[in-house]
Coordinates of C-alpha atoms in Angstrom, one line a residue:
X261 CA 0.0 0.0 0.0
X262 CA 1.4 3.3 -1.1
X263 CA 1.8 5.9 1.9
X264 CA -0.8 9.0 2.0
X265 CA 0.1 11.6 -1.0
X266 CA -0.7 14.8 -1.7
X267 CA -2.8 14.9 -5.3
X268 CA -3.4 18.4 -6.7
X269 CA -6.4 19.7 -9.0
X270 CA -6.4 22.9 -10.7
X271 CA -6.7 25.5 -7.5
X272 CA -7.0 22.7 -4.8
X273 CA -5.2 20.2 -3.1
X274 CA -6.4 17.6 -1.1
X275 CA -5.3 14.5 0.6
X276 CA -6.1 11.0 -1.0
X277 CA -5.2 7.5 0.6
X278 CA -4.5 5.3 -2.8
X279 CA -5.4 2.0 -2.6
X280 CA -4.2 -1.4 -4.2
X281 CA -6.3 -4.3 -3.6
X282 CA -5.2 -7.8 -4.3
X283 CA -7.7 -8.6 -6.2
X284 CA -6.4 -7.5 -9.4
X285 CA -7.7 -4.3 -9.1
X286 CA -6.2 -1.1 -8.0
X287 CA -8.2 2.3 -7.3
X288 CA -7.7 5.5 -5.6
X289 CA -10.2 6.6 -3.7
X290 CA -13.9 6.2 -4.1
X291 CA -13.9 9.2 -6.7
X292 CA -10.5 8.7 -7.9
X293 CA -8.4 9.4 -11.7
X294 CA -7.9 5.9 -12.1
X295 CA -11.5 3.5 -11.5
X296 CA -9.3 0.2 -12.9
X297 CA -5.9 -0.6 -13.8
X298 CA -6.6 -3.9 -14.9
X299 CA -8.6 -6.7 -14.3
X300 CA -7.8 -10.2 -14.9
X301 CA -9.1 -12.2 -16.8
X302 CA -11.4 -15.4 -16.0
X303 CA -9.6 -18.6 -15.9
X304 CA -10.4 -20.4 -19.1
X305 CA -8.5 -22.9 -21.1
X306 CA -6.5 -21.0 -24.0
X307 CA -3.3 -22.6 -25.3
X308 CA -1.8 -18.8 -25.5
X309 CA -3.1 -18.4 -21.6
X310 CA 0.5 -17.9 -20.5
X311 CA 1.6 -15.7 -22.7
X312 CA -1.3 -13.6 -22.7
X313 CA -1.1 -13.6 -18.6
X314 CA 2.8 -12.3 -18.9
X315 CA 2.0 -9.5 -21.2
X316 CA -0.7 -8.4 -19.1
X317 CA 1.4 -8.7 -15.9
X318 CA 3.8 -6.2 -17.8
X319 CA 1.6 -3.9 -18.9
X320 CA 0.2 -3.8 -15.4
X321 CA 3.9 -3.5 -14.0
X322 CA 3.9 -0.4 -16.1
X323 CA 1.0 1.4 -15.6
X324 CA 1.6 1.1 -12.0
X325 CA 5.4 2.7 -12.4
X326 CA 3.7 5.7 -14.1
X327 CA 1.1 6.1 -11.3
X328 CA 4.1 5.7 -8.7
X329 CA 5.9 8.3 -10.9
X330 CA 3.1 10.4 -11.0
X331 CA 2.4 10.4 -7.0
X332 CA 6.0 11.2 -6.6
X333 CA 6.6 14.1 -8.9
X334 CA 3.0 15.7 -6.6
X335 CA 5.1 14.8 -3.6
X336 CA 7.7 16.8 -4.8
X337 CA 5.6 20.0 -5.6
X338 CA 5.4 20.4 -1.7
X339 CA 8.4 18.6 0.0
X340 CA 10.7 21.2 0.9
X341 CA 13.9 18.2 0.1
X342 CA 12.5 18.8 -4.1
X343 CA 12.0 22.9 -4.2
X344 CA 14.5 22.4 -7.1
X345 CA 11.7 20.8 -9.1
X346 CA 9.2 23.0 -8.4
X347 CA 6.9 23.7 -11.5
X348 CA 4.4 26.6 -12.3
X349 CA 1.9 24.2 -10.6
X350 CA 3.0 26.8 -7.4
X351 CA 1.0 29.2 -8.4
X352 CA -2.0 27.0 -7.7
X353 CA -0.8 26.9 -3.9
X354 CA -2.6 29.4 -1.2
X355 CA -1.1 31.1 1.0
X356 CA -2.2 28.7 4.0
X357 CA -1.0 25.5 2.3
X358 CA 2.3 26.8 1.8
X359 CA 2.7 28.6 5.5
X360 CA 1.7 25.1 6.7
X361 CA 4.3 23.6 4.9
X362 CA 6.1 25.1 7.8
X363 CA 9.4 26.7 8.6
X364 CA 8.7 29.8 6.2
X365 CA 10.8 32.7 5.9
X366 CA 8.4 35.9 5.7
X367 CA 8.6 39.3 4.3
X368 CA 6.3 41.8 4.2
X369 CA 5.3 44.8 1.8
X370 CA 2.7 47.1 3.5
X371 CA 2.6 49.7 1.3
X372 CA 0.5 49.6 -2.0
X373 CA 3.6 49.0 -4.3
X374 CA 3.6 46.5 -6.8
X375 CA 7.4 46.5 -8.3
X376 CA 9.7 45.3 -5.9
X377 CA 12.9 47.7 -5.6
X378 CA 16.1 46.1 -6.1
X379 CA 16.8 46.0 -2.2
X380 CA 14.0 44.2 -2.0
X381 CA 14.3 41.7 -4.9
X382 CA 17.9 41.1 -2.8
X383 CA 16.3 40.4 0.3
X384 CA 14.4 38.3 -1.0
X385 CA 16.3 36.0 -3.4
X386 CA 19.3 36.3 -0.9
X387 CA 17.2 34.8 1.4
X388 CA 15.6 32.1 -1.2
X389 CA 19.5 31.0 -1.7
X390 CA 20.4 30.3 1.7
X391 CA 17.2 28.6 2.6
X392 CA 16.3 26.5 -0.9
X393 CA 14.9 23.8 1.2
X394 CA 12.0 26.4 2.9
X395 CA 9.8 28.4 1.7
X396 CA 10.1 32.4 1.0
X397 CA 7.1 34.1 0.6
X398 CA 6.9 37.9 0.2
X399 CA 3.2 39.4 1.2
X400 CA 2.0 42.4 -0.7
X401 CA -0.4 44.9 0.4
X402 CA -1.2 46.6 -3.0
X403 CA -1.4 42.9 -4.4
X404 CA -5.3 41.5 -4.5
X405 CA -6.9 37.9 -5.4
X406 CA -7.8 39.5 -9.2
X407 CA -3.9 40.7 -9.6
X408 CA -2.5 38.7 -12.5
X409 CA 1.5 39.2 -12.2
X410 CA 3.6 36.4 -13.0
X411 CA 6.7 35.7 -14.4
X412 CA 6.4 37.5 -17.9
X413 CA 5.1 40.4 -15.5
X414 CA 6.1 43.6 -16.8
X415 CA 7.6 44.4 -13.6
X416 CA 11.0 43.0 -13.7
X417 CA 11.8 42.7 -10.3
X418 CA 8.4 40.7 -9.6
X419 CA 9.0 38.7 -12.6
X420 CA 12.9 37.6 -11.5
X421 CA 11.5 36.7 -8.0
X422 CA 8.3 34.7 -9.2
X423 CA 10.8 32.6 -11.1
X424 CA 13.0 31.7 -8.3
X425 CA 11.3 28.1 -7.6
X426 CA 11.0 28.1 -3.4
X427 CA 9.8 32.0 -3.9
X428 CA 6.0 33.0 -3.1
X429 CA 4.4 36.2 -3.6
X430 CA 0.7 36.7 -2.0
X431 CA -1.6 39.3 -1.6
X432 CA -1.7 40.3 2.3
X433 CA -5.0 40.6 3.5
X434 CA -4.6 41.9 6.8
X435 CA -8.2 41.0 8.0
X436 CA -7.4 37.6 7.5
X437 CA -3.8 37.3 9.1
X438 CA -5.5 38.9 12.3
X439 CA -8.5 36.3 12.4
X440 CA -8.0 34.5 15.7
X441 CA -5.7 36.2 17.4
X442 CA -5.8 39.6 19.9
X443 CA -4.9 41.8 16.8
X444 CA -8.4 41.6 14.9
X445 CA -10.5 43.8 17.8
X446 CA -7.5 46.5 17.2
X447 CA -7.8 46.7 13.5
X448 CA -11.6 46.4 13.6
X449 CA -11.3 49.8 15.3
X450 CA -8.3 51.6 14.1
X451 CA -8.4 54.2 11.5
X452 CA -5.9 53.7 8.9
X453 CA -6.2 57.2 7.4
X454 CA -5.6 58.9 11.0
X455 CA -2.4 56.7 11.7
X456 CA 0.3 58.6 11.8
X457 CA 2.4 55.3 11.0
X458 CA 0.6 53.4 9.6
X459 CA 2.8 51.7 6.8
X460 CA 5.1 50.3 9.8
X461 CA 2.7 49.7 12.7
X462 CA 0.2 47.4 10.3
X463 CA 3.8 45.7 9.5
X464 CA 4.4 45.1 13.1
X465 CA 1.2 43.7 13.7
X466 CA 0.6 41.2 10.7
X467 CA 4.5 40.0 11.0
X468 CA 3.5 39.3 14.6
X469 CA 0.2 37.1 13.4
X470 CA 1.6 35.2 10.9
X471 CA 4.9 34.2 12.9
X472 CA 2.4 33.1 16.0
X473 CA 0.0 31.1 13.3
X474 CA 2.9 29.8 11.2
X475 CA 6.0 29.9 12.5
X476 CA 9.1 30.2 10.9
X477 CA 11.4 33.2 10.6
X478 CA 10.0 37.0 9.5
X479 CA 12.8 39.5 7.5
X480 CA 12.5 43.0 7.2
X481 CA 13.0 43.5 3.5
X482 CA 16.2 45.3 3.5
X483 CA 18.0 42.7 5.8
X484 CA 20.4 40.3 3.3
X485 CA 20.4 36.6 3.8
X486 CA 24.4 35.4 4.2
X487 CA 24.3 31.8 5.9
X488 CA 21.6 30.1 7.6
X489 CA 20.2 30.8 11.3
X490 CA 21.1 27.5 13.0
X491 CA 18.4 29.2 16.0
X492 CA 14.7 28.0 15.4
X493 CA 13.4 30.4 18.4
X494 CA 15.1 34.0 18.6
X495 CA 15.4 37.4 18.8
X496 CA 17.6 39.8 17.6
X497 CA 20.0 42.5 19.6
X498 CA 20.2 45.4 17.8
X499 CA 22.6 47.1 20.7
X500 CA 22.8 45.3 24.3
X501 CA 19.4 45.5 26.3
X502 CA 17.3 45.8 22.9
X503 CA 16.1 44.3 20.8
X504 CA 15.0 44.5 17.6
X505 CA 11.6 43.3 15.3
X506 CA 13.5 43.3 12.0
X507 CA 14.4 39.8 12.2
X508 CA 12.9 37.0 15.0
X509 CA 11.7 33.4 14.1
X510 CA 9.5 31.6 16.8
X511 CA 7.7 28.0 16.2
X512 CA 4.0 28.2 15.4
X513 CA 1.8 29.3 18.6
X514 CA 4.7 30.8 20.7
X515 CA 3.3 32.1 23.9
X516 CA 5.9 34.9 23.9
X517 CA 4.5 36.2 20.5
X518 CA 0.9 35.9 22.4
X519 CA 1.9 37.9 24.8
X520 CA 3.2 40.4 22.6
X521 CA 0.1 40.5 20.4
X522 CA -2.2 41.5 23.4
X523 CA 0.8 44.1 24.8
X524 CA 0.5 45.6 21.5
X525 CA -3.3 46.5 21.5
X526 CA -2.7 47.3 25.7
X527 CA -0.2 49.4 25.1
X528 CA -0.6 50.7 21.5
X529 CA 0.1 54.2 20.3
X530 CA 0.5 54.6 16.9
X531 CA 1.8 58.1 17.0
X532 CA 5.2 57.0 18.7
X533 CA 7.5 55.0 15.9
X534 CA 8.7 51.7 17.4
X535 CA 6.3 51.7 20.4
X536 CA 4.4 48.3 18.4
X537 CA 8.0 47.0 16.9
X538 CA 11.5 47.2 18.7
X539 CA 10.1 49.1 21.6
X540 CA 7.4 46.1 22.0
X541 CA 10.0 43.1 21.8
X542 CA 12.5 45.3 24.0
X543 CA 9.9 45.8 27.0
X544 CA 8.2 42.2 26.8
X545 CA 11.6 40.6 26.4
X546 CA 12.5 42.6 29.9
X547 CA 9.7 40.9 31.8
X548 CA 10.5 37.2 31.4
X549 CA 14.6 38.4 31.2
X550 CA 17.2 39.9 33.1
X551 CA 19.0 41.7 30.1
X552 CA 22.8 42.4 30.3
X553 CA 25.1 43.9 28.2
X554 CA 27.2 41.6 25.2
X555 CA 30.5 40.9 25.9
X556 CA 32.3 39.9 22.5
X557 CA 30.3 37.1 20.3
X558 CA 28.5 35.8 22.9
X559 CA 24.6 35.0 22.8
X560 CA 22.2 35.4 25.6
X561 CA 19.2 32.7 25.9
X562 CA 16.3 33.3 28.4
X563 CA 13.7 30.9 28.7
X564 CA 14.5 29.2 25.5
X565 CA 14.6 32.1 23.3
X566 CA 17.9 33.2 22.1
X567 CA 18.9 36.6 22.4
X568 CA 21.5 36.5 19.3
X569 CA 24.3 39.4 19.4
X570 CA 24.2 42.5 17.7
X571 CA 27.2 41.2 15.3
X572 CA 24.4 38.8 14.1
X573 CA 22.6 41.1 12.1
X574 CA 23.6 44.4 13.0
X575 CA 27.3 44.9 12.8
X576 CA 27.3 48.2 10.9
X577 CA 25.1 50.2 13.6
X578 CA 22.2 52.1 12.8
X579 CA 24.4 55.5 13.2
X580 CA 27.0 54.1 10.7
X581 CA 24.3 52.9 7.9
X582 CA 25.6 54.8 5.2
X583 CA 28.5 52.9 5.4
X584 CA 26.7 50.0 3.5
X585 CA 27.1 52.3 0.4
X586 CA 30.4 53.6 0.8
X587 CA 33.9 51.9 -0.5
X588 CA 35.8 49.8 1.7
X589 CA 39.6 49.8 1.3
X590 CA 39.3 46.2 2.5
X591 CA 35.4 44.8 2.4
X592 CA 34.3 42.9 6.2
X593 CA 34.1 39.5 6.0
X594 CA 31.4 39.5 8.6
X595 CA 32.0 36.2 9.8
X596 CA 29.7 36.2 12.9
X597 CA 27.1 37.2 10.8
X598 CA 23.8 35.3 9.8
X599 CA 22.2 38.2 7.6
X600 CA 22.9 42.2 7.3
X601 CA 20.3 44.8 8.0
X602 CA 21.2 47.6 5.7
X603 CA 18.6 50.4 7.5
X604 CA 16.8 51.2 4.7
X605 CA 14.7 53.2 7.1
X606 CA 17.5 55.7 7.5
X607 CA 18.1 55.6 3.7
X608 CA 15.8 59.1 3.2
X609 CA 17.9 60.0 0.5
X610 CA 17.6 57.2 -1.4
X611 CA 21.1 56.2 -2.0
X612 CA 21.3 53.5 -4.5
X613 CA 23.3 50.6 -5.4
X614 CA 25.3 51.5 -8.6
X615 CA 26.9 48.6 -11.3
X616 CA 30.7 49.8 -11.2
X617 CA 30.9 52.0 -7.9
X618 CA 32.1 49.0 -5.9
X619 CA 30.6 49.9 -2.2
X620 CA 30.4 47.7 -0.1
X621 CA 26.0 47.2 -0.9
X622 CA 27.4 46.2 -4.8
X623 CA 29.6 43.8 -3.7
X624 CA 27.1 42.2 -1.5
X625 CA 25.1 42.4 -4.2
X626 CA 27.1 40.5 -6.6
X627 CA 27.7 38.0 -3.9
X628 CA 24.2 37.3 -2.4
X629 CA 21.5 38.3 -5.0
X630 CA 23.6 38.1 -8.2
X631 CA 20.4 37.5 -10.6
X632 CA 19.1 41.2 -8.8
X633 CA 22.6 42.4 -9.3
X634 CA 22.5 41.5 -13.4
X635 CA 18.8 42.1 -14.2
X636 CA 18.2 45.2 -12.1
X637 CA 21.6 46.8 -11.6
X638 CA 24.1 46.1 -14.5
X639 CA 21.4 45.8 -17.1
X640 CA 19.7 49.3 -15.9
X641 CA 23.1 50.8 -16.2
X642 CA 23.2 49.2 -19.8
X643 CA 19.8 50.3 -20.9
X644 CA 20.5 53.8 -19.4
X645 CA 24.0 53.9 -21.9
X646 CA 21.7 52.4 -24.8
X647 CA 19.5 54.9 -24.9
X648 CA 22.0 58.1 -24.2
X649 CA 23.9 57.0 -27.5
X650 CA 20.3 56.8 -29.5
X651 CA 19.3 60.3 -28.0
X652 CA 22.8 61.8 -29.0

């Protein structure tokens, strides 16, 4: 008897329990594809009865490989071990079946934007590289249900990531991440329009839902994916004593992200930046912790969460962030790293990566995201030339 397998339809999957009886026929399910496979025949006295029986017993040996063949390759649409032969049957998946898949690494666009910027695109496929046996899924406020935007997308940064084969991109529907947990009575009431910050405090609330729902690991989408977090439960220091909401992971129904969730509508004030993100964590880390400062690479661990070092994620401080786009005589080699949070936040003028000006952001570039690198960056600067030497 072949093991329970996951048999997709166009726009649903379901489970089905195949079934091979022994007596000479084989099924699956009541309402299955296949009714019969073959049946044999009647005993009955035929001179060419053997070799008759022998090419039947082949033909059945075959159709039975295909069908094995076939429940395999649906096996592999979802088994995080065969991401590398995902197909465009992903784009059948919901956002639910691919969450509880499990282990999913989250980003989050709040605004209405639908082209990814190339910091983005970065975060995103850097983050696809180092984890190719999880899901990354990147939710998207200006995205609906009736959105059509696939790969031959005229946007070329959502086109390059809907290609990648362990990428998902989903509308966010904010209403539905909060069903079920404290946050839906808060947004039922709150006033988008009137929120001062509203971009970053309904991110801070829906990265909050999902991780308690889902688990897995949330990323700000400017933070760049270098080698995988061996921590399953975590927080990150952004400077000793606090912490920061740009990068955590937490198994699904964490009672520390509970808590969090009902200190955010307690304590909520949407006028004062950070009070729902690195302000929350900070204070509700303080009540189950005794915080103390770093001291070198060391991590802290309270109650089973670890509290990983500023060097982590943040080794270029906030104050320092321009940095990132500046040259290095000598590049880091960030080597107690997991991932770099480039402070896009503090970016307000918009400073860029450029193909050729050999910051230190380019060269992390080319290292980490080199499709975003080549499509967005080199071959913008080469369209750009193109069309100054057609002007002139």
């Amino acid at each position: 008897m072949f093991p329970t397998v996951w048999v997709s339809s166009p726009g649903r999957w379901a489970l089905r329990e195949p079934d091979c009886h022994h007596d000479g026929k084989q099924t699956i399910g009541e309402r299955g594809f296949l009714r019969t496979i073959i049946q044999h025949p009647h005993p009955r006295h035929d001179p060419k009865g053997p070799r008759k029986a022998r090419m039947l017993k082949k033909i059945q040996i075959c159709i039975c490989f295909f069908f094995v063949s076939g429940i395999l390759y649906e096996i592999s649409l979802l088994s995080g071990c065969f991401f590398s032969y995902m197909p465009m049957s992903k784009h059948f998946l919901t956002p639910e079946q691919v969450l509880n898949l499990g282990k999913s690494i989250i980003f989050l666009e709040t605004t209405e934007r639908l082209e990814p910027t190339p910091l983005v695109s970065c975060s995103v496929e850097s983050a696809a590289r180092i984890y190719q046996d999880r899901p990354v899924i990147l939710f998207m406020k200006g995205l609906t249900n009736d959105t059509m935007l696939d790969v031959n997308s005229s946007y070329a940064a959502f086109s390059l990531l809907s290609s990648m084969k362990n990428v998902f991109i989903f509308p966010l529907q904010m209403e539905t991440v909060f069903q079920e947990t404290p946050l839906l009575q808060w947004y039922s009431q709150v006033v988008p329009e009137q929120e001062k910050n509203w971009i970053h405090v309904s991110s801070d609330a829906s990265r909050l839902a999902l991780i308690w729902k889902y688990g897995g690991i949330y990323m700000d989408t400017d933070v760049i994916s270098i080698r995988p977090i061996p921590e399953e439960t975590f927080l990150a220091a952004q400077k000793s004593r606090f912490s920061s909401n740009g990068i955590f992971g937490f198994p699904a129904r964490h009672k520390f992200i509970w808590d969090c969730m009902e200190n955010f509508v307690l304590k909520y004030n949407g006028n004062l930046w950070g009070n729902q993100g690195p302000f929350l964590m900070t204070r509700m880390l303080k009540t189950i912790c005794n915080l103390t400062d770093f001291q070198g690479t060391e991590d802290h661990s309270c109650q089973n969460i670890s509290f990983l070092n500023p060097q982590r994620f943040y080794p270029i401080p906030y104050p320092a962030w321009a940095r990132y786009y500046a040259v290095w005589d000598r590049s880091p080699s960030f080597n107690h790293s997991y991932a770099l949070h480039l402070w896009n936040f503090m970016n307000r003028n918009r400073k860029a990566v450029v193909a050729g000006s050999n910051t230190l952001a380019e060269n992390l570039y080319k290292a980490y995201c080199p499709t975003t690198y080549e499509d967005l960056i080199q071959n913008t600067k080469l369209r750009d030339f193109t069309h100054s030497e057609d002007v002139a």
